[in-house]
Amino acid sequence: MDITVEVKDITSGVEVWVKGEIDAYTAPKLSETLYPLSKREGIVMIVDLTEVSYMDSTGLGVFVGLFKSVRAHNGVFTLVGLSERLQRLFDITGLADIIDIKSHAEGGVE
């Protein structure tokens, strides 16, 4: 499976739409696309995972790294549109307690 990462600049940062599967094969593309953006001072990064059908621990690692980088640069990192399966993955790993996760309806820049 392949992955598509679409990035749109917004006033306060970037909105990102990810489609496909996030695994050991596709995670490097996601990381290469988003990690440089995470270093922007004060960035607001919103990542929409509505069309992600599968994610393994490699994907979780990418999001932990992005979260840490965005926070280190005084930014805000939010995930939106997680399926029940992805939400459960973040819940059981405890990442849902540290990463801001919103439903698709709540997503977007306020």
Coordinates of C-alpha atoms in Angstrom, one line a residue:
M1 CA 0.0 0.0 0.0
D2 CA 1.1 3.5 -0.7
I3 CA 0.6 6.8 1.2
T4 CA -0.5 10.2 0.0
V5 CA 0.4 13.3 2.1
E6 CA -1.2 16.6 1.1
V7 CA 0.0 19.8 2.9
K8 CA -1.9 23.1 2.8
D9 CA -0.4 26.2 4.3
I10 CA -2.9 28.1 6.5
T11 CA -2.5 31.4 8.3
S12 CA -1.1 29.9 11.5
G13 CA 0.5 26.8 10.2
V14 CA -0.3 23.8 8.1
E15 CA -3.2 21.4 7.6
V16 CA -2.2 17.9 6.5
W17 CA -4.3 15.1 4.9
V18 CA -2.9 11.6 5.0
K19 CA -4.4 8.8 2.9
G20 CA -3.5 5.1 2.9
E21 CA -1.5 3.0 5.3
I22 CA 1.2 4.1 7.7
D23 CA 3.7 1.4 8.3
A24 CA 7.4 0.7 8.1
Y25 CA 7.3 1.1 4.4
T26 CA 5.4 4.4 4.2
A27 CA 6.3 6.1 7.5
P28 CA 9.6 7.5 6.1
K29 CA 7.7 9.5 3.4
L30 CA 5.3 10.9 6.1
S31 CA 8.3 11.8 8.3
E32 CA 10.3 13.4 5.4
T33 CA 7.3 15.5 4.5
L34 CA 6.2 16.7 7.9
Y35 CA 9.3 16.8 10.1
P36 CA 10.9 19.9 8.4
L37 CA 7.5 21.7 8.9
S38 CA 7.5 20.8 12.6
K39 CA 10.6 22.9 13.2
R40 CA 8.8 26.2 12.3
E41 CA 8.6 28.3 15.4
G42 CA 5.0 28.5 16.8
I43 CA 3.5 26.4 14.0
V44 CA 0.0 25.0 14.3
M45 CA 0.0 21.5 12.7
I46 CA -3.3 19.8 12.1
V47 CA -3.1 16.3 10.7
D48 CA -6.3 14.7 9.3
L49 CA -6.2 10.9 9.5
T50 CA -9.7 10.3 8.2
E51 CA -8.5 8.3 5.2
V52 CA -5.8 6.3 7.0
S53 CA -6.9 2.6 7.0
Y54 CA -4.0 1.2 9.0
M55 CA -1.2 2.3 11.2
D56 CA 1.5 0.3 13.0
S57 CA 4.0 1.2 15.7
T58 CA 6.2 2.9 13.1
G59 CA 3.4 5.4 12.4
L60 CA 3.0 6.0 16.1
G61 CA 6.7 6.7 16.4
V62 CA 6.4 9.3 13.6
F63 CA 3.6 11.1 15.4
V64 CA 5.4 11.1 18.7
G65 CA 8.4 12.6 17.0
L66 CA 6.3 15.3 15.2
F67 CA 4.5 16.1 18.5
K68 CA 7.8 16.5 20.4
S69 CA 9.3 18.7 17.6
V70 CA 6.3 20.9 17.3
R71 CA 6.1 21.4 21.1
A72 CA 9.8 22.1 21.3
H73 CA 9.3 24.9 18.8
N74 CA 6.3 26.3 20.8
G75 CA 3.7 25.0 18.4
V76 CA 0.4 23.2 18.6
F77 CA 0.0 19.6 17.2
T78 CA -3.5 18.1 16.7
L79 CA -4.7 14.9 15.1
V80 CA -8.2 14.8 13.7
G81 CA -10.4 12.2 12.0
L82 CA -9.2 9.0 13.7
S83 CA -11.1 5.9 13.0
E84 CA -12.2 3.8 16.0
R85 CA -9.3 1.5 15.4
L86 CA -6.7 4.3 15.3
Q87 CA -8.3 6.0 18.3
R88 CA -8.0 2.7 20.2
L89 CA -4.3 2.4 19.2
F90 CA -3.6 5.9 20.7
D91 CA -5.7 5.1 23.8
I92 CA -4.0 1.8 24.7
T93 CA -0.5 3.3 24.2
G94 CA -1.3 6.2 26.4
L95 CA -0.6 8.7 23.6
A96 CA -4.2 10.0 23.6
D97 CA -3.4 11.5 27.0
I98 CA -0.5 13.6 25.7
I99 CA -1.4 14.3 22.0
D100 CA -4.4 16.5 21.2
I101 CA -6.9 14.4 19.3
K102 CA -10.2 15.7 18.1
S103 CA -13.1 14.3 16.2
H104 CA -13.3 15.3 12.5
A105 CA -16.2 17.6 13.4
E106 CA -14.1 19.4 15.9
G107 CA -11.1 19.6 13.7
G108 CA -9.7 22.8 12.1
V109 CA -8.2 26.0 13.2
E110 CA -10.2 28.0 15.7

